[in-house]
PDB file of C-alpha atoms in Angstrom:
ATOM      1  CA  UNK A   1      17.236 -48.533  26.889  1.00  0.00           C
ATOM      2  CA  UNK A   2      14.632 -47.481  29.467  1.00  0.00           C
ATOM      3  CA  UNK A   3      16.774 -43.925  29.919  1.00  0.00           C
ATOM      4  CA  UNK A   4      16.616 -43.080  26.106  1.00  0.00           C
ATOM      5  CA  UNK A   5      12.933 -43.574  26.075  1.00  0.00           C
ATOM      6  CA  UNK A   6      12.810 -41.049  28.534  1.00  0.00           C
ATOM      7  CA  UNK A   7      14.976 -38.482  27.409  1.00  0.00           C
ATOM      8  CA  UNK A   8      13.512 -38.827  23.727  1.00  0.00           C
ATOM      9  CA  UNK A   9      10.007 -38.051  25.258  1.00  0.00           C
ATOM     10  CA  UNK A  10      10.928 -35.561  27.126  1.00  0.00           C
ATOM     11  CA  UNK A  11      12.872 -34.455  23.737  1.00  0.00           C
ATOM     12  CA  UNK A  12       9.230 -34.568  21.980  1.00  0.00           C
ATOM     13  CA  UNK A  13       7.096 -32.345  25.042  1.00  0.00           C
ATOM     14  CA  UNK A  14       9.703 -29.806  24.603  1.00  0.00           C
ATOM     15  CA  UNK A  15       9.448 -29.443  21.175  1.00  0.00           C
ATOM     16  CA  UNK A  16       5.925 -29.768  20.845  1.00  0.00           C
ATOM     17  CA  UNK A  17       5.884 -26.741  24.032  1.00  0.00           C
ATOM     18  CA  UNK A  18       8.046 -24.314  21.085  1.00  0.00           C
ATOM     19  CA  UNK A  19       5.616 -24.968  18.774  1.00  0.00           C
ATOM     20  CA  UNK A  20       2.083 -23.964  20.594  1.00  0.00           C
ATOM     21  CA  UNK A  21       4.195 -20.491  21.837  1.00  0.00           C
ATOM     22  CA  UNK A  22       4.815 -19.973  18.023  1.00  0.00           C
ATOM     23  CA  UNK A  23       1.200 -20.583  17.134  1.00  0.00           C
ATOM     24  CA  UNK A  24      -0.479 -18.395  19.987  1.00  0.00           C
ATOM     25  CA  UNK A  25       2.476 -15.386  19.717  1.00  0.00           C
ATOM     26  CA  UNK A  26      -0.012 -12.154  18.022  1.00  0.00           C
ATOM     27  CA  UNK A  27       1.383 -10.980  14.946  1.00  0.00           C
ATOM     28  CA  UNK A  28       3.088  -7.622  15.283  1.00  0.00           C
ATOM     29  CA  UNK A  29       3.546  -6.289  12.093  1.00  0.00           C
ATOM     30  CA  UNK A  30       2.256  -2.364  11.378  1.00  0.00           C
ATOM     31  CA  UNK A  31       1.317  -3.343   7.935  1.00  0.00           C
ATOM     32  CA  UNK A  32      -2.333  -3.751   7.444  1.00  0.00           C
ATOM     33  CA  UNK A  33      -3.735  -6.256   5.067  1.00  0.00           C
ATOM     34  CA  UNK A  34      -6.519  -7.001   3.167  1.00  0.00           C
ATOM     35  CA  UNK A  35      -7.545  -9.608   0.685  1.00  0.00           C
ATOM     36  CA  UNK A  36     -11.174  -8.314  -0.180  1.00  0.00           C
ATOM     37  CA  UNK A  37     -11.327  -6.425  -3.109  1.00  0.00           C
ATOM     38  CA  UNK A  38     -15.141  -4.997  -2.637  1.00  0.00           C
ATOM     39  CA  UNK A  39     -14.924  -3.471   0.660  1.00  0.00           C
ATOM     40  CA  UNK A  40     -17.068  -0.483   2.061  1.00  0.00           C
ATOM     41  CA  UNK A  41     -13.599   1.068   1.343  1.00  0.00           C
ATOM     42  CA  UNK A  42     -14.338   0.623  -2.406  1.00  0.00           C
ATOM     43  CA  UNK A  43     -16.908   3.348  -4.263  1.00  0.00           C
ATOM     44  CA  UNK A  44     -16.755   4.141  -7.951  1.00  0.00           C
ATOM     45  CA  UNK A  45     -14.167   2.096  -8.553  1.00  0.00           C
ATOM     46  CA  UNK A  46     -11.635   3.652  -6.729  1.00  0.00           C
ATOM     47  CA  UNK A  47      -9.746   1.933  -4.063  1.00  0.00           C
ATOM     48  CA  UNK A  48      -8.944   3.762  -0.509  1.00  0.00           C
ATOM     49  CA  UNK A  49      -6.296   2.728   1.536  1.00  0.00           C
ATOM     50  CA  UNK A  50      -4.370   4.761   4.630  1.00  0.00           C
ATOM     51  CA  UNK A  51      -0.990   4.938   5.212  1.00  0.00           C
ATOM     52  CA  UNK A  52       0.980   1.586   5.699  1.00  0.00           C
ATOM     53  CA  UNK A  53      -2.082  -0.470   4.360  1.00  0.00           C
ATOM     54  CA  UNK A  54      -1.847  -3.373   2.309  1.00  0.00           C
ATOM     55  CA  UNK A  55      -4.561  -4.851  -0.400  1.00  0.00           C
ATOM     56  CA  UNK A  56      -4.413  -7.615  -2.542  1.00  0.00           C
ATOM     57  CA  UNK A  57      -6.517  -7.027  -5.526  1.00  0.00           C
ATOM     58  CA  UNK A  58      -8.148 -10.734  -6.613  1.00  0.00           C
ATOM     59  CA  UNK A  59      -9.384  -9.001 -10.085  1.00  0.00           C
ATOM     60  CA  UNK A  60      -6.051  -7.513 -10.612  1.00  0.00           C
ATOM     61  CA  UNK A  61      -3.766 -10.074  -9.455  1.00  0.00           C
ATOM     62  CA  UNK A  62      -1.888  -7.350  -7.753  1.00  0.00           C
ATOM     63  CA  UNK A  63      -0.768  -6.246  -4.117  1.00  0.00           C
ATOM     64  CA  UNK A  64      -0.779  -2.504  -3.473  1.00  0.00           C
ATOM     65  CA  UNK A  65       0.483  -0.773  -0.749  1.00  0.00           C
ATOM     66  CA  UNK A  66       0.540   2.871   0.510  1.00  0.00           C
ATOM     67  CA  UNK A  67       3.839   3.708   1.986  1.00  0.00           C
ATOM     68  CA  UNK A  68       3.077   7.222   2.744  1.00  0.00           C
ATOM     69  CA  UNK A  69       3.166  10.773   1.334  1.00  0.00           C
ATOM     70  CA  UNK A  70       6.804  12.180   0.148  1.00  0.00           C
ATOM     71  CA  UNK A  71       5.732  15.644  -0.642  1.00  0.00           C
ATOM     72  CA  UNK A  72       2.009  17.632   0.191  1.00  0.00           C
ATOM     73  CA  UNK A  73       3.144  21.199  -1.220  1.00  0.00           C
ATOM     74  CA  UNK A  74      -1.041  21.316  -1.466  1.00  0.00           C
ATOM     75  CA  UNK A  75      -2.148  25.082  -0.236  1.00  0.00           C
ATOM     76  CA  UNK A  76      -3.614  24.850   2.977  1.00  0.00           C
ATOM     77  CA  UNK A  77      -7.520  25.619   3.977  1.00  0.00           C
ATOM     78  CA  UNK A  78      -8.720  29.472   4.340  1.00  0.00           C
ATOM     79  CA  UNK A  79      -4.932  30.611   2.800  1.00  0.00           C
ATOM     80  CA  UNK A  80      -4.580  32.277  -0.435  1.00  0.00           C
ATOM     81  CA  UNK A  81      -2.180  30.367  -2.321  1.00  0.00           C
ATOM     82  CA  UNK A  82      -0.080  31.705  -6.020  1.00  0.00           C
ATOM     83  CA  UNK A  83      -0.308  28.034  -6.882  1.00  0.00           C
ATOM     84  CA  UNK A  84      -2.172  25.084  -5.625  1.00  0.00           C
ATOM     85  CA  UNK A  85       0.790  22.876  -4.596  1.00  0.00           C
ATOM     86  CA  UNK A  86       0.820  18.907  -4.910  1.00  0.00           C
ATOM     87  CA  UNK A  87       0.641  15.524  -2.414  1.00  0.00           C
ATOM     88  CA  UNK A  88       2.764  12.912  -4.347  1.00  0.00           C
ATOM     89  CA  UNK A  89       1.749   9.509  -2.629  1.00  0.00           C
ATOM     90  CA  UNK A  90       4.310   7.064  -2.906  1.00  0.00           C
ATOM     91  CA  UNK A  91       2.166   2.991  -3.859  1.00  0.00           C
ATOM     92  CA  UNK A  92       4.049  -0.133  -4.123  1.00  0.00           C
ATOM     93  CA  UNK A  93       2.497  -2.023  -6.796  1.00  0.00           C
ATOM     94  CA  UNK A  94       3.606  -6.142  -6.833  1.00  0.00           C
ATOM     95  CA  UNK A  95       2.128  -8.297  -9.511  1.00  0.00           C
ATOM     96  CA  UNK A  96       1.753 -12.386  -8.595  1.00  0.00           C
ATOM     97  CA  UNK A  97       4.608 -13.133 -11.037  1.00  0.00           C
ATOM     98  CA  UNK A  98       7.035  -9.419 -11.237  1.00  0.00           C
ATOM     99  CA  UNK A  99       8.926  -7.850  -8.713  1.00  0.00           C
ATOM    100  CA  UNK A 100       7.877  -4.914  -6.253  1.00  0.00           C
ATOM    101  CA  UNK A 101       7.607  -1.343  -7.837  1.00  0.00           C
ATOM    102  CA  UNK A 102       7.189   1.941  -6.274  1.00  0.00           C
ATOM    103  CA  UNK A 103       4.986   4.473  -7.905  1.00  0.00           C
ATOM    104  CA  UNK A 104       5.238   8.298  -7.488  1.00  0.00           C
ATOM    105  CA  UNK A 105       1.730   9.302  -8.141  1.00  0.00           C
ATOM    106  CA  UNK A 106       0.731  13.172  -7.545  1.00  0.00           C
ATOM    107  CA  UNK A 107      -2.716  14.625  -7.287  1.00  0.00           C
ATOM    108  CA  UNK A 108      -1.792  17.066 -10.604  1.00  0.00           C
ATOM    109  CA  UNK A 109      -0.342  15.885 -13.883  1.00  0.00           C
ATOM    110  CA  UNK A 110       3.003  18.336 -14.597  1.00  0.00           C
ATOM    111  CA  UNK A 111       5.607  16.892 -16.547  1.00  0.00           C
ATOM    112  CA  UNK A 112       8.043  19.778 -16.169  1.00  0.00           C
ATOM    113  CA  UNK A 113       8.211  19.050 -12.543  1.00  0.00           C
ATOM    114  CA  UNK A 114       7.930  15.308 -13.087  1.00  0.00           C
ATOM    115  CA  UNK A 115       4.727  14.972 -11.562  1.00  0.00           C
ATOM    116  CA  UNK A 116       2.544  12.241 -12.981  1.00  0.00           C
ATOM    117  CA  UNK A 117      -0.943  11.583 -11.634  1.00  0.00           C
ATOM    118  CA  UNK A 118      -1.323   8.118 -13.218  1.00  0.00           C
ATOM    119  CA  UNK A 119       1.552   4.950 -13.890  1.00  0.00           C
ATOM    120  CA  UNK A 120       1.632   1.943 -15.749  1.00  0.00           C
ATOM    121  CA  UNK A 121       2.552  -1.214 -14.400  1.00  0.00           C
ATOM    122  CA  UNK A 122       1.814  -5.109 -15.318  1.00  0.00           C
ATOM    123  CA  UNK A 123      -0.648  -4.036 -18.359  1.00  0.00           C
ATOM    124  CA  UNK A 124      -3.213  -1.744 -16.193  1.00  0.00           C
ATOM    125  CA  UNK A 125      -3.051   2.252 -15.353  1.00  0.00           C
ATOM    126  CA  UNK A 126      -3.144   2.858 -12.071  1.00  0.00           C
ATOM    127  CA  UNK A 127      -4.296   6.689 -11.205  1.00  0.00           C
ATOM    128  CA  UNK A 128      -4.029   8.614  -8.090  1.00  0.00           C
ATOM    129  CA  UNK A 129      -7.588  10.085  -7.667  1.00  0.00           C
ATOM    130  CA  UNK A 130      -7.553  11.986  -4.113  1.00  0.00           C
ATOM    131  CA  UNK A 131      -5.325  12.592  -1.345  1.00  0.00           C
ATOM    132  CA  UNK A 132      -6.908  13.320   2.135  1.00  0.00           C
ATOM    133  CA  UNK A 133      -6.906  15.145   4.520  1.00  0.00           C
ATOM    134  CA  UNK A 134      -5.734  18.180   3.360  1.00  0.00           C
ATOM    135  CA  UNK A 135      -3.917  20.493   5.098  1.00  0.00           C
ATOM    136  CA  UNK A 136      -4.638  23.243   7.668  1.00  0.00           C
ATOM    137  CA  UNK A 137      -2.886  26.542   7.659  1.00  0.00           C
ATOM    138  CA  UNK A 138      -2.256  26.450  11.806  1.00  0.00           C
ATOM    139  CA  UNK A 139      -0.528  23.072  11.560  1.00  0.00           C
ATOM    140  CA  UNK A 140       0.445  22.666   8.026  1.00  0.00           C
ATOM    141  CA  UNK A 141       1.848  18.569   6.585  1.00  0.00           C
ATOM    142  CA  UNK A 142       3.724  18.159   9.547  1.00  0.00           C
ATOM    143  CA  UNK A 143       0.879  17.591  11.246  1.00  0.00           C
ATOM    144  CA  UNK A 144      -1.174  14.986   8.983  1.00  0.00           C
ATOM    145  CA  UNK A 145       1.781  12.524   9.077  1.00  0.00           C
ATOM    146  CA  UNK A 146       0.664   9.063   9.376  1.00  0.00           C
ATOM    147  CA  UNK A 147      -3.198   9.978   8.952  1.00  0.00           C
ATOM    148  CA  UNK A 148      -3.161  10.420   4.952  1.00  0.00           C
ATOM    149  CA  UNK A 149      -5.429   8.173   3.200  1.00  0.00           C
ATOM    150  CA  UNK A 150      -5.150   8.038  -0.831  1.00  0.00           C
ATOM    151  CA  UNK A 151      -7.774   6.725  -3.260  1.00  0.00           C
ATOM    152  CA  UNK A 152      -6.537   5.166  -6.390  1.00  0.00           C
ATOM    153  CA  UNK A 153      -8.034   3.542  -9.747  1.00  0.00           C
ATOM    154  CA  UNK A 154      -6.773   0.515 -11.681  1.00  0.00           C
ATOM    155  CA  UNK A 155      -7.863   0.153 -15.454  1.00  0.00           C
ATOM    156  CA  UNK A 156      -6.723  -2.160 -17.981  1.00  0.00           C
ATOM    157  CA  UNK A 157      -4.400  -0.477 -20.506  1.00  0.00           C
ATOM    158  CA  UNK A 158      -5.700  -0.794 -24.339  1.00  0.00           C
ATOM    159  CA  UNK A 159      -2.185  -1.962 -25.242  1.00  0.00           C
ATOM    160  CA  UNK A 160       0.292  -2.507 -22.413  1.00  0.00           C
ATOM    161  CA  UNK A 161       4.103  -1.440 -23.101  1.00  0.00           C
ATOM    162  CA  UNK A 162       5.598  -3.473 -21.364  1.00  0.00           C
ATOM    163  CA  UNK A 163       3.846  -5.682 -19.084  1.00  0.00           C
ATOM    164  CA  UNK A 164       6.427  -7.484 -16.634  1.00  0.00           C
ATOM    165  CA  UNK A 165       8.905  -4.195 -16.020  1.00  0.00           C
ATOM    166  CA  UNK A 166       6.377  -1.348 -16.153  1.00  0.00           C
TER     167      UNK A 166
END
């Protein structure tokens, strides 16, 4: 009897040992998050966030997160350009009760090329409103990946479409 008393307390410090290395391991993840929706981040309603960052919006009910920039045809500084080009940010948008959705949003509004500067999604219109930084002519977009940071705004839609798959 006296031998399983032992072995079950040394059962329990063991245990107990796996549990404080869980608690103290630092949390590795690239992913930055945020839960404060009126950060210095915030200015005329439009919400910044850099690449790989993560907000939850309390007013929205809604995470959004910046997974980076698929295309920045933009023209660069001090070049002459025959057309302007476009940065098409690509936002994950997550509602507390739908599924994850990835937005194209572009800085320019061209159908023809399927370029849409705003998307609806859970009853609100969310708009891409800048793209920075934008791109110099000796190192061009290959040089700006991972330091993009977007600004978007979220309105309410006057009458949603669809609200849970849009």
């Amino acid at each position: 009897m006296f031998h399983k008393a032992i072995i079950f307390s040394l059962g329990i410090f063991a245990l107990t040992g796996c549990d404080a290395q869980k608690k103290a391991k630092p949390d590795t993840k690239n992913t930055q998050t945020s839960t404060n929706t009126k950060t210095v981040d915030q200015k005329n309603g439009i919400i910044y966030l850099n690449e790989g960052e993560n907000k939850f919006l309390r007013d929205s009910d809604m995470n959004v997160t910046f997974k980076g920039i698929s295309e920045d045809s933009r023209c660069p500084e001090g070049v002459n350009c025959i057309w302007a080009g476009v940065a098409v940010a690509q936002v994950e948008v997550m509602g507390t009760s739908t599924r994850p959705m990835v937005l194209y949003l572009a800085t320019m509004n061209h159908p023809g090329k399927n370029y849409h500067q705003s998307a609806d999604f859970n009853g609100r219109t969310i708009t891409l409103e800048e793209v920075t930084p934008y791109p110099k002519a000796e190192g061009g977009t290959s040089a700006l990946a991972g330091k993009y940071k977007i600004g978007i705004s979220i309105k309410n839609m006057k009458t949603p479409s669809n609200p849970t798959t849009k």
